[in-house]
Amino acid sequence: MRLKLFLCVTVLLAALCAPVRVSAGDRTAFSLRVGAAATIPTAWHGDGGFTIDMYRPGTSMSLGGHVRVALAGGWYVEPGVVASYSRFRYDELYTAEGGFESDGNPAVDRLIFAVPVVAGYTFDLGGFGLSVFTGPELSLGAVGRFNPRKPELWEGVNRNIYSKEMNRVGASWKVGAMASLGMFEIGLEAAIGMTDMLQGAVSCRESRVGATIGYCF
């Protein structure tokens, strides 16, 4: 179900983006990018110096559309809309329901929509361009589900992780670089988590590091 939902979003974005084409002389260019990243949640932090590693690093896949608006002298701004499917696992989760028993490393799956708005500068290196960029990114968790290895240990537990555990809305700060050759783009980027991803008394932030491949229309 989660994979079908992600594929539907992918097809929708591709359909919306396909008609958008610009000539080489236009000041505004549209690009469609796919990406893969490692997601890195921090340890849980609480009052009195309490710290515990609850999550393992995970992975995410993304598809996004971006509009680059050229400014003077190689500068540009670039807003975008990105859909991503993300998965990470707990690091040895226990339940107290019916006895103190381990469920191993159950997964958390999320569908997230993000709106990055970055500013950057492009260096013209005579056959290709190299851009560096930075800016904020706002995200909204659309779907989030806890998937245990032993479902019988969690009967009656709400598996929607946005109901009590995680916040739907978050913000991060992106930095990265992108090389463009012809109509193709290859980029490396990092997003540093700026907001608490957890509800309640403990806190945790999530960052990611990844790569993208794109085509500029």
Backbone as JSON, one array per atom type, in Angstrom:
{
  "sequence": "MRLKLFLCVTVLLAALCAPVRVSAGDRTAFSLRVGAAATIPTAWHGDGGFTIDMYRPGTSMSLGGHVRVALAGGWYVEPGVVASYSRFRYDELYTAEGGFESDGNPAVDRLIFAVPVVAGYTFDLGGFGLSVFTGPELSLGAVGRFNPRKPELWEGVNRNIYSKEMNRVGASWKVGAMASLGMFEIGLEAAIGMTDMLQGAVSCRESRVGATIGYCF",
  "N": [[0.83, -1.2, 0.0], [1.9, 1.27, 0.85], [4.0, 1.53, -1.0], [2.54, 1.6, -3.38], [1.17, 4.01, -3.04], [3.3, 5.84, -3.06], [4.23, 5.44, -5.68], [2.02, 6.33, -7.11], [2.06, 9.05, -6.48], [4.47, 9.69, -7.68], [3.91, 9.25, -10.43], [1.94, 11.2, -10.77], [3.35, 13.61, -10.29], [5.18, 13.46, -12.4], [3.45, 13.6, -14.58], [2.44, 16.18, -14.29], [4.73, 17.62, -14.66], [5.69, 17.08, -17.21], [4.73, 18.69, -19.45], [6.16, 21.04, -19.19], [8.49, 22.93, -20.61], [11.48, 24.64, -21.52], [13.35, 26.93, -23.47], [16.86, 27.28, -24.29], [17.47, 29.92, -23.98], [15.75, 30.95, -22.11], [15.08, 32.47, -18.91], [14.08, 31.08, -16.84], [14.06, 27.79, -15.65], [12.95, 24.41, -15.59], [13.3, 21.47, -13.62], [13.3, 17.95, -13.18], [13.85, 15.68, -10.63], [15.26, 12.71, -9.26], [16.09, 11.01, -6.25], [18.25, 9.57, -3.71], [18.86, 8.9, -0.31], [20.62, 8.84, 2.85], [19.13, 8.72, 5.97], [19.47, 10.3, 9.09], [18.76, 10.05, 12.22], [19.03, 11.67, 15.41], [20.08, 10.77, 18.79], [17.63, 10.24, 21.41], [16.93, 12.9, 23.56], [16.57, 14.02, 26.87], [15.34, 15.55, 29.96], [17.73, 16.4, 32.51], [20.07, 15.42, 31.35], [19.47, 13.03, 30.14], [19.88, 10.48, 27.74], [19.34, 8.4, 24.96], [19.81, 5.97, 22.43], [17.46, 5.51, 20.18], [16.69, 5.18, 17.52], [17.8, 3.71, 14.46], [20.0, 4.64, 11.72], [18.48, 5.36, 8.53], [16.96, 5.03, 5.24], [15.95, 6.86, 2.28], [13.85, 7.55, -0.56], [13.28, 9.77, -3.26], [11.29, 12.05, -5.25], [11.13, 14.93, -7.15], [10.07, 18.21, -8.26], [11.57, 21.15, -9.54], [12.02, 24.66, -9.83], [14.15, 26.78, -11.34], [15.09, 30.04, -11.04], [16.78, 32.43, -12.71], [19.02, 34.95, -11.63], [20.89, 38.02, -11.56], [24.32, 37.88, -12.67], [25.06, 35.11, -12.34], [23.77, 34.23, -10.07], [20.96, 32.59, -8.47], [17.58, 31.64, -7.56], [15.74, 28.89, -6.22], [12.85, 27.32, -5.85], [10.99, 24.37, -4.85], [9.09, 21.26, -5.01], [8.87, 18.28, -3.28], [8.41, 14.81, -3.04], [8.82, 12.14, -0.81], [9.73, 8.81, 0.18], [10.36, 7.28, 3.16], [12.29, 5.22, 5.34], [13.17, 3.99, 8.51], [14.6, 2.19, 11.34], [13.78, 1.11, 14.69], [16.1, 0.8, 17.4], [16.35, -1.99, 18.84], [13.58, -2.47, 20.28], [11.36, -2.64, 23.02], [8.41, -4.03, 24.54], [6.04, -3.48, 27.12], [3.64, -4.62, 27.33], [1.88, -7.3, 28.47], [4.2, -8.44, 29.45], [7.78, -8.01, 29.55], [9.12, -7.81, 26.63], [11.15, -8.25, 23.73], [10.88, -6.72, 20.52], [12.69, -6.72, 18.59], [13.94, -4.99, 15.83], [11.79, -3.05, 14.8], [10.18, -1.33, 12.03], [9.77, 2.09, 10.84], [7.77, 3.65, 8.59], [7.39, 6.28, 6.27], [5.61, 8.74, 4.36], [6.49, 11.69, 2.95], [6.08, 15.12, 2.24], [7.85, 17.84, 0.93], [8.97, 21.26, 0.83], [11.47, 22.83, -0.5], [13.39, 25.85, -0.59], [15.89, 27.29, -2.08], [18.9, 29.26, -2.45], [21.46, 30.03, -4.79], [24.67, 29.84, -6.52], [26.06, 29.73, -9.76], [28.85, 28.41, -11.33], [30.41, 28.9, -14.37], [32.03, 26.61, -16.15], [32.93, 26.24, -18.67], [32.11, 23.88, -20.44], [30.47, 22.64, -18.75], [28.34, 23.31, -15.93], [28.77, 24.3, -12.52], [27.09, 24.35, -9.57], [26.52, 25.8, -6.37], [24.59, 25.72, -3.4], [22.2, 26.81, -0.9], [19.71, 26.8, 1.69], [16.39, 26.97, 3.28], [14.13, 24.25, 4.14], [10.86, 23.16, 4.31], [8.79, 20.64, 5.72], [6.18, 18.15, 5.54], [4.67, 15.54, 7.12], [2.83, 13.16, 5.58], [1.88, 10.5, 5.71], [2.52, 8.11, 8.2], [3.75, 5.19, 9.62], [4.06, 2.69, 12.07], [5.67, -0.36, 11.93], [5.73, -3.32, 13.25], [7.84, -6.18, 14.01], [6.79, -8.27, 15.37], [3.65, -8.43, 15.37], [1.71, -9.32, 17.17], [2.49, -8.48, 19.66], [1.69, -5.9, 19.85], [-1.03, -5.47, 19.81], [-3.96, -3.56, 19.64], [-2.58, -1.19, 19.82], [-2.13, 2.04, 18.52], [-0.85, 2.44, 15.37], [-0.16, 4.62, 13.9], [2.33, 6.82, 13.64], [2.27, 9.53, 13.88], [0.31, 10.11, 15.65], [0.94, 10.12, 18.42], [3.71, 10.07, 18.79], [5.54, 11.33, 16.82], [6.12, 14.57, 15.29], [4.28, 16.1, 12.66], [5.04, 18.3, 11.1], [8.04, 19.8, 10.03], [11.35, 21.3, 9.83], [14.3, 21.97, 7.99], [17.75, 22.7, 7.11], [19.23, 23.14, 4.04], [22.2, 22.29, 2.24], [24.37, 22.14, -0.58], [25.75, 20.86, -3.7], [25.77, 20.99, -7.26], [26.31, 19.54, -10.41], [25.98, 20.31, -13.82], [25.46, 19.11, -17.06], [24.81, 19.68, -20.25], [21.49, 18.82, -20.59], [21.31, 17.4, -18.28], [21.63, 16.73, -14.72], [23.6, 16.26, -11.81], [23.7, 15.86, -8.4], [24.87, 16.51, -5.03], [23.82, 16.6, -1.69], [22.96, 17.85, 1.59], [20.8, 17.85, 4.4], [20.16, 19.52, 7.26], [18.65, 18.84, 10.27], [16.45, 21.03, 11.89], [14.34, 21.28, 13.63], [12.45, 19.76, 16.33], [11.62, 16.39, 16.04], [9.96, 14.9, 17.59], [7.1, 14.48, 19.74], [6.19, 15.5, 23.09], [8.24, 15.06, 26.1], [10.86, 14.36, 25.42], [13.46, 14.88, 22.95], [14.45, 14.88, 19.48], [16.29, 15.07, 16.49], [16.37, 15.0, 12.91], [18.54, 14.41, 10.26], [19.84, 14.35, 6.86], [21.76, 12.86, 4.19], [22.51, 12.82, 0.81], [22.13, 11.96, -2.73], [21.26, 13.23, -5.98], [19.77, 12.82, -9.22], [19.0, 14.45, -12.18], [16.86, 15.87, -14.77], [16.76, 18.56, -16.94], [14.26, 20.55, -18.18]],
  "CA": [[0.0, 0.0, 0.0], [2.77, 2.45, 0.91], [4.72, 1.63, -2.27], [1.57, 2.02, -4.4], [0.9, 5.42, -2.83], [4.47, 6.57, -3.54], [4.25, 5.36, -7.14], [0.96, 7.2, -7.62], [2.55, 10.42, -6.37], [5.51, 9.82, -8.69], [3.27, 9.39, -11.73], [1.26, 12.48, -10.79], [4.35, 14.67, -10.47], [5.73, 13.36, -13.75], [2.44, 14.09, -15.52], [2.36, 17.62, -14.17], [5.98, 18.26, -15.1], [6.04, 16.78, -18.6], [4.52, 19.74, -20.45], [6.92, 22.26, -18.91], [9.76, 22.95, -21.32], [11.99, 25.98, -21.78], [14.48, 26.98, -24.39], [18.13, 27.6, -23.64], [17.55, 31.34, -23.7], [14.84, 31.36, -21.05], [15.68, 32.73, -17.61], [13.49, 30.15, -15.88], [14.19, 26.41, -16.11], [12.32, 23.42, -14.73], [14.01, 20.19, -13.6], [12.7, 16.83, -12.47], [14.98, 14.97, -10.01], [15.07, 11.57, -8.37], [17.19, 11.01, -5.3], [18.36, 8.57, -2.65], [19.58, 9.53, 0.8], [20.69, 8.22, 4.17], [18.52, 9.55, 7.0], [20.28, 10.15, 10.3], [18.13, 10.61, 13.41], [19.9, 11.75, 16.58], [19.59, 10.09, 19.98], [16.62, 10.94, 22.19], [17.48, 13.69, 24.66], [15.56, 14.44, 27.83], [15.79, 16.34, 31.1], [18.78, 15.84, 33.37], [21.11, 14.76, 30.58], [19.01, 11.71, 29.67], [20.15, 10.22, 26.32], [19.24, 7.0, 24.56], [19.74, 5.76, 20.98], [16.23, 4.79, 19.89], [16.53, 4.93, 16.1], [18.94, 3.45, 13.6], [19.94, 5.38, 10.44], [17.62, 4.74, 7.53], [17.11, 5.44, 3.84], [14.78, 7.48, 1.67], [13.81, 7.76, -2.01], [12.53, 11.0, -3.48], [11.03, 12.57, -6.57], [10.75, 16.32, -6.97], [10.14, 19.19, -9.32], [12.23, 22.37, -9.09], [12.03, 25.76, -10.78], [15.31, 27.66, -11.13], [14.9, 31.4, -11.55], [18.09, 33.06, -12.8], [19.18, 36.35, -11.26], [22.07, 38.62, -12.2], [25.68, 37.47, -12.33], [25.22, 33.71, -11.97], [22.97, 33.9, -8.89], [19.62, 32.1, -8.76], [16.77, 31.08, -6.49], [15.11, 27.67, -6.72], [11.87, 26.61, -5.04], [10.64, 23.05, -5.36], [8.16, 20.39, -4.28], [9.5, 16.96, -3.28], [7.75, 13.71, -2.33], [9.82, 11.12, -0.45], [9.37, 7.65, 0.98], [11.47, 7.12, 4.1], [12.19, 4.11, 6.32], [14.24, 3.69, 9.46], [14.2, 1.19, 12.32], [14.14, 1.26, 16.09], [17.25, 0.02, 17.84], [15.93, -2.91, 19.9], [12.41, -1.93, 20.96], [10.7, -3.56, 23.94], [7.05, -3.7, 24.95], [5.68, -3.91, 28.47], [2.32, -5.23, 27.27], [1.92, -8.74, 28.65], [5.55, -8.89, 29.76], [8.86, -7.21, 28.97], [9.58, -8.64, 25.52], [11.75, -7.5, 22.63], [10.35, -6.85, 19.16], [13.81, -6.56, 17.66], [14.13, -3.68, 15.2], [10.65, -2.73, 13.93], [10.41, -0.22, 11.1], [8.87, 3.22, 10.71], [7.67, 4.05, 7.19], [6.74, 7.59, 6.15], [5.5, 9.48, 3.11], [6.72, 13.07, 3.35], [6.14, 16.15, 1.21], [8.73, 18.93, 1.37], [9.09, 22.44, -0.03], [12.74, 23.54, -0.34], [13.6, 27.11, -1.29], [17.32, 27.53, -1.93], [19.58, 30.26, -3.27], [22.75, 29.49, -5.16], [25.51, 30.51, -7.52], [26.53, 28.8, -10.77], [30.14, 28.69, -11.97], [30.48, 28.44, -15.76], [33.34, 25.99, -16.31], [33.15, 26.05, -20.1], [31.45, 22.7, -20.95], [29.43, 22.28, -17.79], [28.18, 24.27, -14.85], [28.83, 23.79, -11.14], [26.3, 25.22, -8.7], [26.48, 25.58, -4.93], [23.32, 26.3, -2.96], [21.8, 26.63, 0.49], [18.4, 27.39, 1.98], [15.52, 26.2, 4.16], [13.18, 23.29, 3.61], [9.75, 22.82, 5.18], [8.29, 19.31, 5.38], [4.92, 17.72, 6.13], [4.48, 14.1, 7.1], [1.48, 12.82, 5.14], [1.56, 9.17, 6.23], [3.58, 7.53, 9.0], [3.24, 3.96, 10.21], [4.93, 1.79, 12.82], [5.51, -1.73, 11.42], [6.47, -4.22, 14.14], [8.21, -7.51, 13.55], [5.87, -9.19, 16.06], [2.41, -7.66, 15.54], [0.92, -9.78, 18.31], [2.91, -7.75, 20.87], [1.2, -4.52, 19.81], [-2.47, -5.46, 19.55], [-4.64, -2.43, 20.27], [-1.74, 0.01, 19.79], [-2.26, 2.86, 17.31], [0.43, 2.39, 14.66], [0.09, 5.91, 13.27], [3.37, 7.42, 14.47], [1.98, 10.94, 14.08], [-0.76, 10.29, 16.64], [1.48, 10.43, 19.74], [5.18, 10.07, 18.89], [6.28, 12.26, 15.97], [5.49, 15.76, 14.74], [4.12, 16.05, 11.21], [5.68, 19.44, 10.46], [9.44, 19.97, 10.39], [12.16, 22.21, 9.02], [15.73, 21.66, 7.92], [18.54, 23.63, 6.31], [19.91, 22.38, 3.0], [23.42, 22.75, 1.58], [24.73, 21.16, -1.58], [26.4, 21.25, -4.95], [25.2, 20.28, -8.41], [26.98, 19.69, -11.69], [25.06, 20.19, -14.94], [26.08, 18.9, -18.36], [23.68, 19.64, -21.17], [20.2, 18.85, -19.91], [21.36, 16.5, -17.13], [22.17, 17.26, -13.48], [23.97, 15.33, -10.75], [23.91, 16.68, -7.22], [25.09, 16.0, -3.68], [23.23, 17.55, -0.77], [22.71, 17.47, 2.97], [19.75, 18.62, 5.06], [20.41, 19.48, 8.7], [17.4, 19.01, 10.98], [16.41, 22.22, 12.74], [13.21, 21.2, 14.55], [12.25, 18.51, 17.05], [10.72, 15.5, 15.33], [9.18, 14.15, 18.56], [6.2, 15.11, 20.68], [6.44, 15.13, 24.47], [9.34, 15.62, 26.9], [12.15, 14.06, 24.82], [13.67, 15.53, 21.66], [15.27, 14.19, 18.5], [16.3, 15.73, 15.2], [16.73, 14.1, 11.82], [19.25, 14.99, 9.12], [20.03, 13.38, 5.79], [22.81, 13.11, 3.21], [22.13, 12.02, -0.34], [22.49, 12.34, -4.09], [20.14, 13.34, -6.9], [20.0, 12.84, -10.66], [17.87, 15.19, -12.73], [16.79, 16.28, -16.17], [16.29, 19.94, -17.02], [13.38, 20.76, -19.34]],
  "C": [[0.86, 1.25, 0.0], [3.5, 2.64, -0.41], [3.78, 2.09, -3.38], [1.29, 3.51, -4.27], [2.06, 6.27, -3.35], [4.54, 6.58, -5.06], [3.18, 6.25, -7.76], [1.39, 8.66, -7.58], [3.61, 10.68, -7.43], [4.91, 10.06, -10.07], [2.59, 10.75, -11.85], [2.23, 13.62, -11.02], [4.92, 14.65, -11.88], [4.75, 13.9, -14.78], [2.34, 15.6, -15.48], [3.59, 18.31, -14.77], [6.24, 18.11, -16.59], [5.81, 17.92, -19.57], [5.41, 20.95, -20.3], [8.29, 22.17, -19.58], [10.17, 24.39, -21.57], [13.15, 25.89, -22.74], [15.72, 27.42, -23.65], [18.22, 29.07, -23.28], [16.64, 31.82, -22.59], [15.58, 31.56, -19.74], [15.15, 31.79, -16.54], [13.56, 28.74, -16.44], [13.56, 25.48, -15.09], [13.13, 22.13, -14.78], [13.23, 19.19, -12.76], [13.84, 15.95, -11.95], [14.5, 13.79, -9.18], [16.29, 11.51, -7.45], [17.12, 9.84, -4.33], [19.22, 9.18, -1.56], [19.63, 8.6, 2.0], [20.08, 9.19, 5.17], [19.19, 9.24, 8.33], [19.56, 10.8, 11.47], [19.12, 10.64, 14.58], [19.33, 10.87, 17.7], [18.46, 10.89, 20.61], [17.3, 11.65, 23.35], [16.34, 14.16, 25.56], [16.16, 15.25, 28.96], [16.87, 15.62, 31.9], [19.86, 15.1, 32.64], [20.75, 13.38, 30.08], [19.24, 11.59, 28.16], [20.03, 8.74, 26.05], [19.11, 6.93, 23.04], [18.53, 4.89, 20.68], [16.1, 4.39, 18.43], [17.86, 4.59, 15.44], [18.87, 4.35, 12.36], [19.11, 4.61, 9.42], [17.92, 5.24, 6.13], [15.83, 6.11, 3.36], [14.96, 7.56, 0.16], [12.93, 8.97, -2.27], [12.34, 11.28, -4.96], [10.55, 14.0, -6.39], [10.84, 17.14, -8.23], [10.67, 20.5, -8.78], [12.23, 23.41, -10.21], [13.19, 26.69, -10.44], [15.07, 28.99, -11.83], [16.24, 32.12, -11.52], [18.02, 34.53, -12.4], [20.44, 36.88, -11.95], [23.36, 37.94, -11.75], [25.86, 36.05, -11.87], [24.42, 33.29, -10.75], [21.59, 33.41, -9.31], [18.9, 31.73, -7.46], [16.01, 29.89, -7.07], [14.14, 27.08, -5.7], [11.55, 25.25, -5.66], [9.59, 22.38, -4.51], [8.69, 18.97, -4.42], [8.64, 15.98, -2.48], [8.8, 12.64, -2.03], [9.19, 10.01, 0.37], [10.57, 7.3, 1.85], [11.22, 5.94, 5.02], [13.41, 4.11, 7.22], [13.71, 2.71, 10.49], [14.56, 1.62, 13.74], [15.36, 0.4, 16.39], [16.86, -0.79, 19.07], [14.81, -2.3, 20.75], [11.73, -3.0, 21.79], [9.27, -3.08, 24.21], [6.8, -4.23, 26.34], [4.31, -4.56, 28.49], [2.44, -6.75, 27.39], [3.3, -9.29, 28.97], [6.58, -8.09, 29.01], [9.52, -8.03, 27.88], [10.09, -7.78, 24.38], [11.03, -7.78, 21.32], [11.47, -6.68, 18.13], [13.94, -5.13, 17.16], [12.97, -3.37, 14.25], [10.89, -1.45, 13.13], [9.38, 0.89, 11.28], [8.92, 3.67, 9.25], [6.89, 5.35, 7.09], [6.7, 8.06, 4.69], [5.51, 10.96, 3.48], [6.72, 13.97, 2.12], [6.95, 17.33, 1.76], [8.74, 20.05, 0.34], [10.42, 23.12, 0.28], [12.75, 24.84, -1.13], [15.06, 27.5, -1.07], [17.78, 28.67, -2.82], [20.97, 29.75, -3.58], [23.48, 30.32, -6.19], [26.06, 29.45, -8.45], [27.84, 29.29, -11.37], [30.13, 28.08, -13.37], [31.88, 27.94, -16.02], [33.6, 25.58, -17.76], [32.64, 24.77, -20.66], [30.4, 22.23, -20.0], [29.39, 23.35, -16.69], [28.26, 23.59, -13.5], [28.13, 24.81, -10.23], [26.47, 24.82, -7.24], [25.25, 26.31, -4.4], [23.09, 26.03, -1.48], [20.44, 27.29, 0.7], [17.55, 26.48, 2.83], [14.63, 25.23, 3.41], [12.12, 23.0, 4.67], [9.17, 21.48, 4.75], [7.01, 19.01, 6.14], [4.81, 16.21, 5.99], [3.05, 13.75, 6.75], [1.0, 11.51, 5.73], [2.76, 8.68, 7.03], [3.07, 6.33, 9.76], [4.36, 3.16, 10.87], [4.64, 0.36, 12.38], [6.34, -2.7, 12.25], [6.83, -5.54, 13.48], [7.28, -8.57, 14.17], [4.55, -8.45, 16.32], [1.6, -8.06, 16.75], [1.3, -9.07, 19.61], [2.26, -6.38, 20.95], [-0.28, -4.45, 19.48], [-3.13, -4.32, 20.33], [-3.85, -1.15, 20.29], [-1.92, 0.74, 18.47], [-0.91, 2.94, 16.61], [0.72, 3.66, 13.84], [1.1, 6.67, 14.12], [3.18, 8.92, 14.66], [0.89, 11.18, 15.13], [-0.2, 10.72, 17.99], [2.99, 10.64, 19.76], [5.85, 11.18, 18.11], [5.44, 13.47, 15.55], [5.4, 15.65, 13.22], [4.95, 17.13, 10.51], [7.12, 19.58, 10.96], [10.13, 20.95, 9.47], [13.61, 21.78, 9.08], [16.41, 22.72, 7.07], [19.4, 22.83, 5.33], [21.19, 23.08, 2.54], [23.79, 21.7, 0.54], [25.43, 21.74, -2.77], [25.82, 20.4, -6.07], [25.99, 20.6, -9.68], [25.96, 19.47, -12.8], [25.86, 20.08, -16.24], [24.97, 18.71, -19.37], [22.38, 19.78, -20.39], [20.19, 18.02, -18.63], [22.04, 17.16, -15.92], [22.51, 16.11, -12.53], [24.32, 16.15, -9.53], [24.2, 15.88, -5.97], [24.54, 17.04, -2.71], [23.07, 16.96, 0.62], [21.62, 18.38, 3.52], [19.93, 18.43, 6.56], [19.1, 19.78, 9.44], [17.45, 20.16, 11.96], [15.31, 22.15, 13.8], [13.12, 19.82, 15.19], [11.25, 17.64, 16.31], [9.79, 14.73, 16.27], [8.22, 15.05, 19.33], [6.62, 14.73, 22.1], [7.72, 15.71, 25.03], [10.72, 15.35, 26.3], [12.24, 14.7, 23.44], [14.6, 14.71, 20.78], [15.18, 14.95, 17.19], [16.81, 14.76, 14.13], [17.4, 14.89, 10.69], [19.38, 13.93, 8.03], [21.16, 13.84, 4.86], [22.5, 12.23, 2.01], [22.6, 12.6, -1.67], [21.24, 12.39, -4.95], [20.64, 13.29, -8.34], [18.78, 13.49, -11.3], [17.99, 15.46, -14.21], [16.15, 17.65, -16.23], [15.49, 20.12, -18.32], [13.57, 22.16, -19.9]]
}
